[in-house]
PDB file of C-alpha atoms and ligand atoms in Angstrom:
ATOM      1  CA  UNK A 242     -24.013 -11.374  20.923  1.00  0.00           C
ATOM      2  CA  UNK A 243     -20.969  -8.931  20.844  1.00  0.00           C
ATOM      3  CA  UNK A 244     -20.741  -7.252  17.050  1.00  0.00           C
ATOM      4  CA  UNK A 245     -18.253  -4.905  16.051  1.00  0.00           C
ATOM      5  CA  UNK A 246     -19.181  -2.566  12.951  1.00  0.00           C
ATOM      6  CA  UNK A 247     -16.087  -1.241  10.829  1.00  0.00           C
ATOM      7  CA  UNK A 248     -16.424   0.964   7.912  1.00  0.00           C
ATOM      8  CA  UNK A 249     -19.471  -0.505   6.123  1.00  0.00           C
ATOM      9  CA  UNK A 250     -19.084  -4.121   7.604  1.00  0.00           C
ATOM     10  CA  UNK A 251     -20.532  -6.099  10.615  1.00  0.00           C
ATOM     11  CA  UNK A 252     -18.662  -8.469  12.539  1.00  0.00           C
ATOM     12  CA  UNK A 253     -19.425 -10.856  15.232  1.00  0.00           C
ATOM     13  CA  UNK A 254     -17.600 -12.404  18.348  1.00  0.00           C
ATOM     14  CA  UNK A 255     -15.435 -15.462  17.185  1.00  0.00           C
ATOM     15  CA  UNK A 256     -12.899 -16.009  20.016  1.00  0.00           C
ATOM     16  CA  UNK A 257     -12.354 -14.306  23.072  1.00  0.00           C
ATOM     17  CA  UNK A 258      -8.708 -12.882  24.014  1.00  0.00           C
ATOM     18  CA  UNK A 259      -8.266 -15.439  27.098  1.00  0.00           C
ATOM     19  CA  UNK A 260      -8.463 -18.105  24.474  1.00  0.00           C
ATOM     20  CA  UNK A 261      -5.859 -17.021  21.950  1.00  0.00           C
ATOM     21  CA  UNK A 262      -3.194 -16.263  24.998  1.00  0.00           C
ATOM     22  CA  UNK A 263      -3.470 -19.684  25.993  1.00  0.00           C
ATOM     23  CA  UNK A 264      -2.975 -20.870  22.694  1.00  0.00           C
ATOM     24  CA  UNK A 265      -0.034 -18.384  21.659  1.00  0.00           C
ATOM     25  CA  UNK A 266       1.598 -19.256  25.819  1.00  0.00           C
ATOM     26  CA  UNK A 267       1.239 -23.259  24.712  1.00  0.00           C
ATOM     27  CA  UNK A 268       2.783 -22.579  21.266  1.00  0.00           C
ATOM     28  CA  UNK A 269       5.627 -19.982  22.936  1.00  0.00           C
ATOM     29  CA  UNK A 270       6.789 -22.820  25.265  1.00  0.00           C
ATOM     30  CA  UNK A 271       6.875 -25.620  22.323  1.00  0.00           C
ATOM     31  CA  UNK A 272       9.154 -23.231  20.286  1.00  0.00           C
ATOM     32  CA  UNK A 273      10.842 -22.826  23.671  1.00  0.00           C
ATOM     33  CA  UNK A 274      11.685 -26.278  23.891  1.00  0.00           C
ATOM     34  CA  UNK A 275      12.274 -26.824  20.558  1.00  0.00           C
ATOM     35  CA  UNK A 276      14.584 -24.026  19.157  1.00  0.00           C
ATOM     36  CA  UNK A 277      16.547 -23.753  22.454  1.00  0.00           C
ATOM     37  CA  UNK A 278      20.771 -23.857  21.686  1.00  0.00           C
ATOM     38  CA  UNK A 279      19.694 -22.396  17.191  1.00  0.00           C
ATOM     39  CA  UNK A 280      20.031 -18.419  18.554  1.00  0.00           C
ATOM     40  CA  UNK A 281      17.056 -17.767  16.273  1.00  0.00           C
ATOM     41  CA  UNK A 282      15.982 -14.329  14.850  1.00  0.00           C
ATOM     42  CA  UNK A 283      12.073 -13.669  14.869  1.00  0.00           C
ATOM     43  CA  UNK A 284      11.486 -12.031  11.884  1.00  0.00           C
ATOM     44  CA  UNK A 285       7.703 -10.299  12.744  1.00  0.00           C
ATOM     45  CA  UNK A 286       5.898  -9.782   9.360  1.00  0.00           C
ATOM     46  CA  UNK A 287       4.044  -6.410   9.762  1.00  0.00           C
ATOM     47  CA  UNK A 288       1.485  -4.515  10.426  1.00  0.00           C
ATOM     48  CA  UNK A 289      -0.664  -7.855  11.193  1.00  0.00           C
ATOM     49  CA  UNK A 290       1.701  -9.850  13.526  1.00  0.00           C
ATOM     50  CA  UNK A 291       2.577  -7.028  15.832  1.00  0.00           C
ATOM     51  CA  UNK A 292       0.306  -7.942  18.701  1.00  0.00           C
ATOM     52  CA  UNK A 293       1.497 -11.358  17.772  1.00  0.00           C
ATOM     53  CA  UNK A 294       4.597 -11.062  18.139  1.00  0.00           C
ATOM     54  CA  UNK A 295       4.833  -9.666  21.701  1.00  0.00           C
ATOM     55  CA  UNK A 296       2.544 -12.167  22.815  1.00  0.00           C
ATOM     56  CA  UNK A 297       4.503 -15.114  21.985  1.00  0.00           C
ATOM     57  CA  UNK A 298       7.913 -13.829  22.526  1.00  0.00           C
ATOM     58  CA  UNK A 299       7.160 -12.096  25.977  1.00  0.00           C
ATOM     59  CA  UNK A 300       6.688 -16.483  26.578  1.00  0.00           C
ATOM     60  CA  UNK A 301       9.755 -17.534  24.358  1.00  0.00           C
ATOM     61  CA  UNK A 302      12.512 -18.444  26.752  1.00  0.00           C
ATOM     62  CA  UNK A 303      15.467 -18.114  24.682  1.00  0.00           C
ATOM     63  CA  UNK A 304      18.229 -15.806  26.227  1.00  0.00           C
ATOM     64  CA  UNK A 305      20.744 -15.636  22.932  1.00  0.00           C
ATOM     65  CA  UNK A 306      17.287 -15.011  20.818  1.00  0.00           C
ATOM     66  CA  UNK A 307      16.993 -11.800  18.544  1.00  0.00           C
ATOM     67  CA  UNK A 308      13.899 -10.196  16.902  1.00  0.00           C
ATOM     68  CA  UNK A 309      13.801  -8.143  13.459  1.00  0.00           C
ATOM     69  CA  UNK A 310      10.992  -6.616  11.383  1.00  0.00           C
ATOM     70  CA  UNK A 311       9.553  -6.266   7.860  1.00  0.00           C
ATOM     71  CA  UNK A 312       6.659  -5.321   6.654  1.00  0.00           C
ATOM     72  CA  UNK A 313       4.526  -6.694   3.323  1.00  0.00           C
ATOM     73  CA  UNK A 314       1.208  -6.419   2.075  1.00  0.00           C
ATOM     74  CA  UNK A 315      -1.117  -8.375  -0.125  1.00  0.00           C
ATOM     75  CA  UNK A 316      -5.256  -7.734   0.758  1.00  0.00           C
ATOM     76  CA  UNK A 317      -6.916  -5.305  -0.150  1.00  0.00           C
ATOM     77  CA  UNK A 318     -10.419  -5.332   1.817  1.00  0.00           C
ATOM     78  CA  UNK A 319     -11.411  -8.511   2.768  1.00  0.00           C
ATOM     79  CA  UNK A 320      -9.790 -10.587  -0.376  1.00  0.00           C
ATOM     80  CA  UNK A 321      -6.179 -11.543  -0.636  1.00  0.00           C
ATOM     81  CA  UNK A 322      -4.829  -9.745  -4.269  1.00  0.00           C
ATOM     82  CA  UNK A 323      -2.586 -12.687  -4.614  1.00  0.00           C
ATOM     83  CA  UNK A 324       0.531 -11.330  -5.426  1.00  0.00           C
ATOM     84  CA  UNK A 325       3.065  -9.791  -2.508  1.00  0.00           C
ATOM     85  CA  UNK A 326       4.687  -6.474  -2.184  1.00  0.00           C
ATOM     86  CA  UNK A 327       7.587  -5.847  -0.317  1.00  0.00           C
ATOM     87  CA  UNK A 328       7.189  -2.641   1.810  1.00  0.00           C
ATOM     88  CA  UNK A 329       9.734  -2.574   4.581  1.00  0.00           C
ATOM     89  CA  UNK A 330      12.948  -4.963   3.921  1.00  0.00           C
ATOM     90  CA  UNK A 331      14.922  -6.773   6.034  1.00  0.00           C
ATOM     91  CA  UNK A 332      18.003  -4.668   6.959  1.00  0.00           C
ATOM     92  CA  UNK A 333      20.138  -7.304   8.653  1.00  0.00           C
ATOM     93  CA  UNK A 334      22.263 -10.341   7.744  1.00  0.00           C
ATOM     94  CA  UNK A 335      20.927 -13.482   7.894  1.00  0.00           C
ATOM     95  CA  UNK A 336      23.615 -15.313   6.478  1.00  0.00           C
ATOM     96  CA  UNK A 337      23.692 -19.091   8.515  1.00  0.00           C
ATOM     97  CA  UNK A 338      21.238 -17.999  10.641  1.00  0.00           C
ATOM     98  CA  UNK A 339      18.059 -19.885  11.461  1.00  0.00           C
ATOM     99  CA  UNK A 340      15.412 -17.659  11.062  1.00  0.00           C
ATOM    100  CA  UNK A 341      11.514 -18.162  12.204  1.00  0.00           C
ATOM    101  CA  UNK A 342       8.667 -15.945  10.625  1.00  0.00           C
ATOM    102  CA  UNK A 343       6.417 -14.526  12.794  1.00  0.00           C
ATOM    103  CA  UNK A 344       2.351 -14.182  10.907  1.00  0.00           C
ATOM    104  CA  UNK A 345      -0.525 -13.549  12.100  1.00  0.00           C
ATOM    105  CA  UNK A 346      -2.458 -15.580   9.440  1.00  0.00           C
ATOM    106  CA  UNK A 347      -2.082 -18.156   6.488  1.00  0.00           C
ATOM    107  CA  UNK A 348      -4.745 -17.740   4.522  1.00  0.00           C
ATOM    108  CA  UNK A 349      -3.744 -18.713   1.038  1.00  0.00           C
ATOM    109  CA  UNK A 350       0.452 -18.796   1.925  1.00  0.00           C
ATOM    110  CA  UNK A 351       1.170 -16.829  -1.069  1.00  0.00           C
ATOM    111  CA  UNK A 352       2.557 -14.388   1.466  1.00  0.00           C
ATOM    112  CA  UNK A 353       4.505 -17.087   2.994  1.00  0.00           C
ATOM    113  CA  UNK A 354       5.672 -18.564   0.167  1.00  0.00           C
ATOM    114  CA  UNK A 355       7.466 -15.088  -1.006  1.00  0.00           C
ATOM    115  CA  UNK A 356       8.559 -14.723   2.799  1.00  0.00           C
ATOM    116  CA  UNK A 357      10.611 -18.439   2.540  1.00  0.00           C
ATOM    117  CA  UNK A 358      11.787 -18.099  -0.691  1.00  0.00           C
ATOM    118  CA  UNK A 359      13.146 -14.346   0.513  1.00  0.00           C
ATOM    119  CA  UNK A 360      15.014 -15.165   3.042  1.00  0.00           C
ATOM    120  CA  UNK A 361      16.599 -18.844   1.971  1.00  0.00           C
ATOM    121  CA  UNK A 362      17.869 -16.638  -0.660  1.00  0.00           C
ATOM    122  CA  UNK A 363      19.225 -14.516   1.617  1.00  0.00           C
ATOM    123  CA  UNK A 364      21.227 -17.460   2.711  1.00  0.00           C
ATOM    124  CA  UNK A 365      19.005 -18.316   5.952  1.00  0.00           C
ATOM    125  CA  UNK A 366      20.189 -21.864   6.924  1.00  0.00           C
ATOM    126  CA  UNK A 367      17.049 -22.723   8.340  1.00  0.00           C
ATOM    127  CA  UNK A 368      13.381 -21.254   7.846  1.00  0.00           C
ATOM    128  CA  UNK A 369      11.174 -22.256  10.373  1.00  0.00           C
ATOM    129  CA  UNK A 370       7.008 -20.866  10.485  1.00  0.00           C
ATOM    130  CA  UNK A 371       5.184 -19.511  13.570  1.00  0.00           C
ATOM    131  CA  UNK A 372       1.518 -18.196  12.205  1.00  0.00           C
ATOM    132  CA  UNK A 373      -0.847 -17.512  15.211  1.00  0.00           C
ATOM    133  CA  UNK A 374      -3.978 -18.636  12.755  1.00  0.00           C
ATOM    134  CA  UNK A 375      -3.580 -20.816   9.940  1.00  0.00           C
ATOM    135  CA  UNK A 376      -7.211 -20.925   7.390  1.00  0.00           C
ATOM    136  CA  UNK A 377      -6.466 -25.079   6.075  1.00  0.00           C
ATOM    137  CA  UNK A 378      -9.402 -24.880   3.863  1.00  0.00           C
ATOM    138  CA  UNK A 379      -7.784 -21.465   2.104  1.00  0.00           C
ATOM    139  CA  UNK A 380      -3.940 -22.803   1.082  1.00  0.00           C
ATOM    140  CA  UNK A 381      -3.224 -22.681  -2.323  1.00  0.00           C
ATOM    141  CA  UNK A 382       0.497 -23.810  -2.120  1.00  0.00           C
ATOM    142  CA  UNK A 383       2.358 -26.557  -0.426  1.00  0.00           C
ATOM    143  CA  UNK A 384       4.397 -24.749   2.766  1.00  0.00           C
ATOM    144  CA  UNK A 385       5.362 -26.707   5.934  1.00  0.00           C
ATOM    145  CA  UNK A 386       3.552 -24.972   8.591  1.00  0.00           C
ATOM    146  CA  UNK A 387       5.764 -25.833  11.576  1.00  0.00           C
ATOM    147  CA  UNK A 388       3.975 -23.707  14.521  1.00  0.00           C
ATOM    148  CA  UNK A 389       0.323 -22.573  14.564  1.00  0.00           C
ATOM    149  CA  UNK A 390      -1.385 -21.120  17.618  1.00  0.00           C
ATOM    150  CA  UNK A 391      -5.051 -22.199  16.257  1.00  0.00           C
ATOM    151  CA  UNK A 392      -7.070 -23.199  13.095  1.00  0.00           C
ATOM    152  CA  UNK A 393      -9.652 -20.678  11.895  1.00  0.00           C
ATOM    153  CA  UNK A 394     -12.431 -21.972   8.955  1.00  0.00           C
ATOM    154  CA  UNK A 395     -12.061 -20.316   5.411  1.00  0.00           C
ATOM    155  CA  UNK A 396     -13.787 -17.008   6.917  1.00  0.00           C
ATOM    156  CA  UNK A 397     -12.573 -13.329   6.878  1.00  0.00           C
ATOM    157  CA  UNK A 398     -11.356 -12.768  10.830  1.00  0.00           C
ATOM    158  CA  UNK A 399     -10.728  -8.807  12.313  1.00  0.00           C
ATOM    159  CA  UNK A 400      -8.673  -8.153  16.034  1.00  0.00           C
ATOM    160  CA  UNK A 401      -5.525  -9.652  17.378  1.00  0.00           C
ATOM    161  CA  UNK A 402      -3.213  -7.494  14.578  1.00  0.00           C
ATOM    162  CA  UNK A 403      -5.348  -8.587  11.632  1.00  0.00           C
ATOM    163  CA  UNK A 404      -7.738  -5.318   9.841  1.00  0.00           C
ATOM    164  CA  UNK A 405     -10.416  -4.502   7.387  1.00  0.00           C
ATOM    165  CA  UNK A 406      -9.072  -1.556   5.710  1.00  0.00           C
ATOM    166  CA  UNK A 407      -6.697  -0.453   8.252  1.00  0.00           C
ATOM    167  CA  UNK A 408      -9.580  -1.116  11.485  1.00  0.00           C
ATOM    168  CA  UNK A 409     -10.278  -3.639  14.180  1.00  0.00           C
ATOM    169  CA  UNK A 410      -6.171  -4.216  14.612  1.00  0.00           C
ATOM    170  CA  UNK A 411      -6.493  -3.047  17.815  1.00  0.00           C
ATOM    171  CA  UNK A 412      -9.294  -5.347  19.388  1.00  0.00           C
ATOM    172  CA  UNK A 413      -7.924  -7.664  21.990  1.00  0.00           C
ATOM    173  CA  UNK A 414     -10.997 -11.107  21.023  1.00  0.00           C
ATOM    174  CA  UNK A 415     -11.082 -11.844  17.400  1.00  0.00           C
ATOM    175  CA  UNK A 416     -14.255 -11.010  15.355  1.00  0.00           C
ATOM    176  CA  UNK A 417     -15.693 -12.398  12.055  1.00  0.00           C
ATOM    177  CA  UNK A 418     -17.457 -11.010   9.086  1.00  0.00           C
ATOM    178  CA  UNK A 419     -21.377 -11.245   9.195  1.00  0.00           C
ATOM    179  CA  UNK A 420     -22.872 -12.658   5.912  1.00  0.00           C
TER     180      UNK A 420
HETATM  181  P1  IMP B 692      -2.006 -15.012   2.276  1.00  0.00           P
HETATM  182  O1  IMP B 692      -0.841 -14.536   1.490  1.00  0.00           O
HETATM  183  O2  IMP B 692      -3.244 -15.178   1.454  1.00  0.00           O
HETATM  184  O3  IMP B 692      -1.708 -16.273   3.095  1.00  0.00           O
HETATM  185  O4  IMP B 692      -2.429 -13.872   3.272  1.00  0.00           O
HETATM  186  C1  IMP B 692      -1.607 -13.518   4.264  1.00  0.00           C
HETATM  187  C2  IMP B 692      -1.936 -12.184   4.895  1.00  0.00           C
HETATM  188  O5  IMP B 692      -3.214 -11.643   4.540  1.00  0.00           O
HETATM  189  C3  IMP B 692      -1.988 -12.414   6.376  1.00  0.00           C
HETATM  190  O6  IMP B 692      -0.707 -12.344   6.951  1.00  0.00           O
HETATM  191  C4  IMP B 692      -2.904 -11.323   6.855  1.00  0.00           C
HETATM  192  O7  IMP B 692      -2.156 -10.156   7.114  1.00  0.00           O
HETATM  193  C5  IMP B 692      -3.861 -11.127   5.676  1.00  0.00           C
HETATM  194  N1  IMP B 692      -5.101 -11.883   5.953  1.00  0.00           N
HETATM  195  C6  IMP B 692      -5.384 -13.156   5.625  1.00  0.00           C
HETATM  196  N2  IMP B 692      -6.591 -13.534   6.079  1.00  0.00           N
HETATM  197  C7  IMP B 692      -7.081 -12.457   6.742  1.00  0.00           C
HETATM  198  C8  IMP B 692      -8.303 -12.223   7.481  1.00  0.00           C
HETATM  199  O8  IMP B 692      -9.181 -13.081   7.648  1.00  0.00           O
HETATM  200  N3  IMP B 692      -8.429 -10.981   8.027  1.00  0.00           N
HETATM  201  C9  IMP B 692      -7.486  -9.994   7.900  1.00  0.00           C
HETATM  202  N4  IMP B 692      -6.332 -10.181   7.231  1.00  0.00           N
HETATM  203  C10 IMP B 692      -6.143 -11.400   6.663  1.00  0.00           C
HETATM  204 MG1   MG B 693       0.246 -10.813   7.812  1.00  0.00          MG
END
């Protein structure tokens, strides 16, 4: 069995790259389809949903569509802290617009949560969610979860954008912790 060993961790093979394109290509063309003629802005949530983020939009077909950036932060390790820290803000007007937020993961939402309230009250006039993995068994709040590329169990996931203390970002397949 692959196994990937960062810092003082072990992790194991959970889903190989091929996989997760298909996925992300299949949720790209639905968003396609769907958000077509609303000139949305992609607003990537970094550092996790960079790899993310090219992967679907290199498949969104949407000519008059725009892409922006922030960057927030709430784990520390392998446990969410709970509570949401803005570390990069959004330096563009989003007044009217309809706006669709690009994560890598919802694991409890808290994150997502902050990110909807932020930006309806930046006067967004529509917030629409594209996670690549969504963790049902972790929510703690209510959020409508319009777009998810695939369902992971309640387990702590490394590759594809998402880190343990700042490594395994980088690997293309998607590893999970040994216990
Ligand atoms: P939430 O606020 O608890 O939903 O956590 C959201 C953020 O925590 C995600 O966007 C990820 O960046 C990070 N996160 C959640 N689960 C994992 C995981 O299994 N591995 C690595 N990072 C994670
Ligand atoms: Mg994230």
């Amino acid at each position: 069995m692959k196994t990937v060993k960062l810092h003082d961790k072990e992790f194991t093979l959970l889903l190989e790259s091929a996989a997760i394109d298909k996925s992300i290509a299949t949720l790209a063309h639905h968003i396609t389809d769907d958000l077509k003629g609303t000139a949305p802005l992609f607003i990537s949530v970094l550092s996790g949903s960079f790899m993310f983020t090219s992967d679907l939009l290199k498949n969104v077909n949407i000519p008059d569509a725009e892409v922006a950036f922030i960057k927030i932060g709430s784990y520390s390790g392998t446990t969410s802290t709970g509570y949401v820290r803005e570390l990069v803000g959004l330096d563009q007007d989003i007044t009217g617009r309809c706006v669709v937020i690009v994560e890598d993961m919802i694991d409890t939402g808290r994150s997502m949560e902050y990110l909807i309230n932020m930006l309806k009250a930046k006067g967004a006039a529509r917030v629409v969610i594209a996670t690549m993995f969504y963790k049902p068994k972790a929510l703690q709040v209510e959020i409508p979860i319009d777009y998810y590329a695939m369902v992971l169990e309640n387990d702590f996931v490394v590759g594809r954008g998402l880190d343990y203390d700042g490594l395994g970002r980088l690997l293309p397949d998607v590893y999970v912790l040994k216990n």
